[in-house]
Structures are given as structure tokens and as C-alpha cells.
mmCIF file of C-alpha atoms in Angstrom:
data_model
loop_
_atom_site.group_PDB
_atom_site.id
_atom_site.type_symbol
_atom_site.label_atom_id
_atom_site.label_comp_id
_atom_site.label_asym_id
_atom_site.label_seq_id
_atom_site.Cartn_x
_atom_site.Cartn_y
_atom_site.Cartn_z
ATOM 1 C CA MET A 322 92.786 42.386 93.389
ATOM 2 C CA LEU A 323 93.677 45.099 95.630
ATOM 3 C CA VAL A 324 93.955 48.677 94.010
ATOM 4 C CA SER A 325 95.504 51.815 95.332
ATOM 5 C CA LEU A 326 93.562 55.069 96.145
ATOM 6 C CA ARG A 327 95.180 57.958 97.428
ATOM 7 C CA TRP A 328 92.385 60.163 99.472
ATOM 8 C CA GLN A 329 93.341 63.240 101.631
ATOM 9 C CA LYS A 330 96.138 61.910 103.977
ATOM 10 C CA TRP A 331 95.879 58.095 103.285
ATOM 11 C CA LYS A 332 96.757 56.085 100.442
ATOM 12 C CA LEU A 333 94.412 52.990 100.306
ATOM 13 C CA ALA A 334 94.660 49.659 98.853
ATOM 14 C CA TYR A 335 91.347 47.801 98.464
ATOM 15 C CA ASP A 336 89.482 45.109 96.664
ATOM 16 C CA ALA A 337 85.602 46.797 96.215
ATOM 17 C CA ASP A 338 84.671 43.618 94.584
ATOM 18 C CA ALA A 339 85.834 41.446 97.424
ATOM 19 C CA THR A 340 84.292 43.911 99.783
ATOM 20 C CA ARG A 341 80.924 43.725 97.898
ATOM 21 C CA ARG A 342 80.705 40.184 98.346
ATOM 22 C CA MET A 343 81.333 39.998 101.998
ATOM 23 C CA TYR A 344 78.895 42.452 102.727
ATOM 24 C CA GLU A 345 76.462 40.166 100.672
ATOM 25 C CA LEU A 346 77.088 37.145 102.946
ATOM 26 C CA ARG A 347 77.151 39.115 105.874
ATOM 27 C CA VAL A 348 74.658 38.435 108.281
ATOM 28 C CA GLY A 349 75.315 41.321 110.939
ATOM 29 C CA LYS A 350 73.955 44.537 112.444
ATOM 30 C CA GLY A 351 72.630 47.141 110.318
ATOM 31 C CA LYS A 352 69.441 49.711 109.865
ATOM 32 C CA SER A 353 66.976 46.746 109.523
ATOM 33 C CA ASN A 354 68.572 44.971 112.140
ATOM 34 C CA CYS A 355 68.270 46.492 115.562
ATOM 35 C CA SER A 356 65.493 48.115 116.938
ATOM 36 C CA SER A 357 66.956 50.462 119.625
ATOM 37 C CA PRO A 358 65.988 53.808 119.421
ATOM 38 C CA TRP A 359 69.432 54.923 118.888
ATOM 39 C CA TYR A 360 69.896 53.043 115.877
ATOM 40 C CA ARG A 361 66.515 54.279 114.623
ATOM 41 C CA ASN A 362 66.674 57.708 115.057
ATOM 42 C CA PHE A 363 70.180 57.465 113.294
ATOM 43 C CA TYR A 364 68.599 55.561 109.977
ATOM 44 C CA SER A 365 65.157 58.141 110.169
ATOM 45 C CA ASN A 366 67.431 60.957 110.000
ATOM 46 C CA GLU A 367 66.058 62.795 106.503
ATOM 47 C CA GLN A 368 69.094 64.559 106.454
ATOM 48 C CA PRO A 369 71.872 63.131 104.791
ATOM 49 C CA GLY A 370 74.403 66.335 104.440
ATOM 50 C CA PRO A 371 75.096 65.866 108.276
ATOM 51 C CA ILE A 372 74.982 62.247 108.420
ATOM 52 C CA LEU A 373 77.017 61.541 105.167
ATOM 53 C CA PRO A 374 78.432 64.160 103.365
ATOM 54 C CA ALA A 375 78.577 63.655 99.372
ATOM 55 C CA GLU A 376 82.451 63.266 99.651
ATOM 56 C CA ALA A 377 82.168 60.320 101.985
ATOM 57 C CA LYS A 378 79.471 58.661 100.431
ATOM 58 C CA GLY A 379 81.642 58.618 96.868
ATOM 59 C CA LEU A 380 84.272 56.879 98.658
ATOM 60 C CA PHE A 381 82.201 54.277 100.568
ATOM 61 C CA ASP A 382 80.983 53.885 97.257
ATOM 62 C CA THR A 383 84.496 53.222 95.542
ATOM 63 C CA LEU A 384 85.466 50.875 98.316
ATOM 64 C CA GLY A 385 82.298 48.434 97.891
ATOM 65 C CA ILE A 386 80.872 49.629 101.569
ATOM 66 C CA GLU A 387 77.348 49.219 102.043
ATOM 67 C CA LEU A 388 76.269 51.925 103.852
ATOM 68 C CA GLY A 389 73.650 50.846 106.772
ATOM 69 C CA ARG A 390 75.891 48.178 107.885
ATOM 70 C CA GLU A 391 77.945 48.914 110.395
ATOM 71 C CA VAL A 392 78.974 46.762 112.632
ATOM 72 C CA GLU A 393 78.539 49.062 115.478
ATOM 73 C CA LEU A 394 76.817 52.575 115.777
ATOM 74 C CA LEU A 395 77.725 53.933 119.058
ATOM 75 C CA CYS A 396 75.634 56.905 120.720
ATOM 76 C CA PRO A 397 76.909 58.097 123.707
ATOM 77 C CA PRO A 398 74.256 59.918 126.058
ATOM 78 C CA VAL A 399 74.213 63.904 125.958
ATOM 79 C CA ASP A 400 71.451 66.112 126.843
ATOM 80 C CA SER A 401 70.884 67.351 123.385
ATOM 81 C CA ARG A 402 68.603 67.288 120.480
ATOM 82 C CA LEU A 403 71.816 67.181 118.809
ATOM 83 C CA LYS A 404 73.151 63.303 118.681
ATOM 84 C CA TRP A 405 77.198 62.066 118.363
ATOM 85 C CA TYR A 406 77.208 59.062 116.766
ATOM 86 C CA THR A 407 80.504 56.842 115.892
ATOM 87 C CA GLY A 408 80.037 54.038 113.135
ATOM 88 C CA PHE A 409 82.090 51.156 112.018
ATOM 89 C CA LEU A 410 82.652 50.039 108.408
ATOM 90 C CA GLY A 411 85.084 47.751 106.715
ATOM 91 C CA PHE A 412 86.634 46.799 103.176
ATOM 92 C CA VAL A 413 88.871 44.595 102.110
ATOM 93 C CA GLY A 414 92.613 46.194 101.702
ATOM 94 C CA ARG A 415 94.773 47.647 103.498
ATOM 95 C CA ILE A 416 96.136 51.054 105.159
ATOM 96 C CA ALA A 417 99.624 51.323 102.474
ATOM 97 C CA GLY A 418 100.441 54.946 103.667
ATOM 98 C CA GLY A 419 98.677 57.670 106.637
ATOM 99 C CA PRO A 420 97.598 57.656 109.799
ATOM 100 C CA ASP A 421 96.575 54.610 111.701
ATOM 101 C CA ALA A 422 93.272 55.691 113.465
ATOM 102 C CA SER A 423 93.108 52.639 116.498
ATOM 103 C CA GLY A 424 94.257 55.958 118.198
ATOM 104 C CA TRP A 425 90.697 57.455 117.749
ATOM 105 C CA GLN A 426 90.230 58.143 121.224
ATOM 106 C CA LYS A 427 92.999 60.200 121.353
ATOM 107 C CA ARG A 428 92.063 62.461 118.482
ATOM 108 C CA SER A 429 95.163 61.196 116.377
ATOM 109 C CA ALA A 430 94.025 60.526 112.676
ATOM 110 C CA PRO A 431 90.234 61.652 112.076
ATOM 111 C CA HIS A 432 89.399 63.751 109.068
ATOM 112 C CA ALA A 433 86.613 66.180 109.415
ATOM 113 C CA ILE A 434 85.075 66.353 106.043
ATOM 114 C CA THR A 435 82.302 68.965 107.706
ATOM 115 C CA ASP A 436 82.204 70.159 111.009
ATOM 116 C CA ARG A 437 79.905 67.442 111.487
ATOM 117 C CA PHE A 438 81.707 64.685 109.744
ATOM 118 C CA GLU A 439 84.648 63.115 110.087
ATOM 119 C CA ILE A 440 86.562 60.007 109.132
ATOM 120 C CA GLY A 441 89.747 57.657 109.850
ATOM 121 C CA PHE A 442 90.854 54.244 109.138
ATOM 122 C CA ALA A 443 92.178 51.477 111.407
ATOM 123 C CA GLN A 444 94.465 48.448 110.545
ATOM 124 C CA ALA A 445 93.075 46.963 113.531
ATOM 125 C CA HIS A 446 89.387 45.972 113.361
ATOM 126 C CA SER A 447 88.195 44.462 116.559
ATOM 127 C CA PHE A 448 84.764 45.064 115.381
ATOM 128 C CA TRP A 449 85.341 42.417 112.251
ATOM 129 C CA GLN A 450 86.789 39.499 113.605
ATOM 130 C CA GLY A 451 85.420 36.543 111.442
ATOM 131 C CA ASP A 452 83.414 38.684 108.864
ATOM 132 C CA PHE A 453 85.913 39.292 106.245
ATOM 133 C CA GLU A 454 86.879 35.315 106.272
ATOM 134 C CA GLY A 455 90.638 36.436 106.921
ATOM 135 C CA GLN A 456 91.242 38.601 104.528
ATOM 136 C CA PRO A 457 93.221 41.884 105.193
ATOM 137 C CA THR A 458 90.463 44.299 106.402
ATOM 138 C CA VAL A 459 90.776 47.949 107.228
ATOM 139 C CA GLU A 460 88.516 49.516 109.715
ATOM 140 C CA VAL A 461 86.407 52.641 109.053
ATOM 141 C CA ILE A 462 85.478 54.979 111.635
ATOM 142 C CA TYR A 463 83.152 57.929 111.846
ATOM 143 C CA SER A 464 81.798 60.317 113.511
ATOM 144 C CA THR A 465 78.654 62.485 112.973
ATOM 145 C CA GLU A 466 76.266 64.666 114.709
ATOM 146 C CA VAL A 467 72.593 64.047 113.858
ATOM 147 C CA PRO A 468 69.118 65.612 115.304
ATOM 148 C CA TRP A 469 66.857 63.578 117.262
ATOM 149 C CA VAL A 470 63.924 63.213 115.077
ATOM 150 C CA LEU A 471 61.754 60.391 116.080
ATOM 151 C CA SER A 472 58.602 61.288 117.965
ATOM 152 C CA GLU A 473 59.427 59.017 120.693
ATOM 153 C CA PRO A 474 61.371 60.581 123.228
ATOM 154 C CA ASP A 475 64.705 60.543 123.381
ATOM 155 C CA PRO A 476 66.150 58.138 126.354
ATOM 156 C CA ASP A 477 69.274 59.631 126.677
ATOM 157 C CA ILE A 478 67.365 62.571 128.527
ATOM 158 C CA GLU A 479 65.568 60.354 131.414
ATOM 159 C CA TRP A 480 68.881 58.517 132.044
ATOM 160 C CA ILE A 481 70.768 61.773 132.137
ATOM 161 C CA ALA A 482 67.985 63.160 134.669
ATOM 162 C CA LYS A 483 67.769 60.036 136.853
ATOM 163 C CA GLN A 484 71.972 60.209 136.952
ATOM 164 C CA LYS A 485 71.821 63.583 138.465
ATOM 165 C CA GLY A 486 69.141 62.626 140.717
ATOM 166 C CA ARG A 487 71.459 59.901 142.132
ATOM 167 C CA HIS A 488 74.909 62.119 142.202
ATOM 168 C CA ARG A 489 72.508 64.724 144.456
ATOM 169 C CA GLN A 490 71.309 62.025 146.721
ATOM 170 C CA THR A 491 74.988 60.726 147.298
ATOM 171 C CA THR A 492 76.878 64.117 147.591
ATOM 172 C CA ARG A 493 74.091 65.686 149.885
ATOM 173 C CA LYS A 494 75.149 66.627 153.453
ATOM 174 C CA GLY A 495 73.429 66.782 156.831
ATOM 175 C CA PRO A 496 69.707 66.026 157.201
#
């Protein structure tokens, strides 16, 4: 049964029990299913403030979202000790009012909770096809900045250095 919630600039209709059931049934990605260094770094951070502010955690709990079960976690390569992650979670429901973050790339709809955490909602749910068994699903899109905490080196540093080297080789003029 859908119930309504007004949160920031959105009115959301959600079914927390149905969402919890879908997370129980889902066999998908999440912190225990991915061994990439970016995932391990994200889930190894012991600094919950930058990763998940209390306001977002409370919202996710209310909506029935199981943290650590992101269907996708993106981390674009940056040469920095801080990594910018974008995570995608979902819940059974619909956006009853407020902006749709489907145009996230255009920075159209996120809400900044802190200077390191922003969130938006999209009715279009490209990552969730089939996971919620045909129920209306809202995709939660959040971005956050977290430090690199693993003892192993950040693979982005080496990759970016190689890219810079290739660029220099292809743009060099003369003998």
C-alpha cells in the first residue's frame, strides 16, 4: 500500500514493506558482491557523515531501502584523495510531486544535504528493470565525496598518469 511523504522539494508515494521484500529477494550487486577497489573503498570508509548524513539515512529507512545494495556505484577517475561516487538505489513507489532527476547530468534536480552529499529521485529507472517485479519504482540517485582509505594504491592515479603520457606522445611535434 502506497503512503505519502513530503521530503524537501518532493512528494513521494512509497511502500516500505514491498521495498524491503524486494531487497530480500534481490540477488544483485552490493557491498558483498563486488571486489573492485572502488567498491571496497566506498564500503570501507568509517566516516558515515560524508557518506550518508543522518537525514538521508532516516529517509532511506523510512522508504525501506537497504543500504549497501546499490545496483550501480559509479566513481569517475580523478587524481585526488577524495573520490566522488554516484550511487543508485530504488524503492517501490512513485514521484507524486517535485523534480525528476532523470536529467541528473544536467544538474536539474539534486538536493544538497551537505557540501559532500546530494540526492535526487527519478521515475525512470534504467538500472532496476526486473528487480522490482513490475511494480512502480523510483530510482534514488545520490552523489557523495569520500576519501580513499584502502592501504592499496588508488588505481585511478596510475590510469590518469598513463592517459597523460599517451596524450603527450600523441601531441608531441617534431623529432
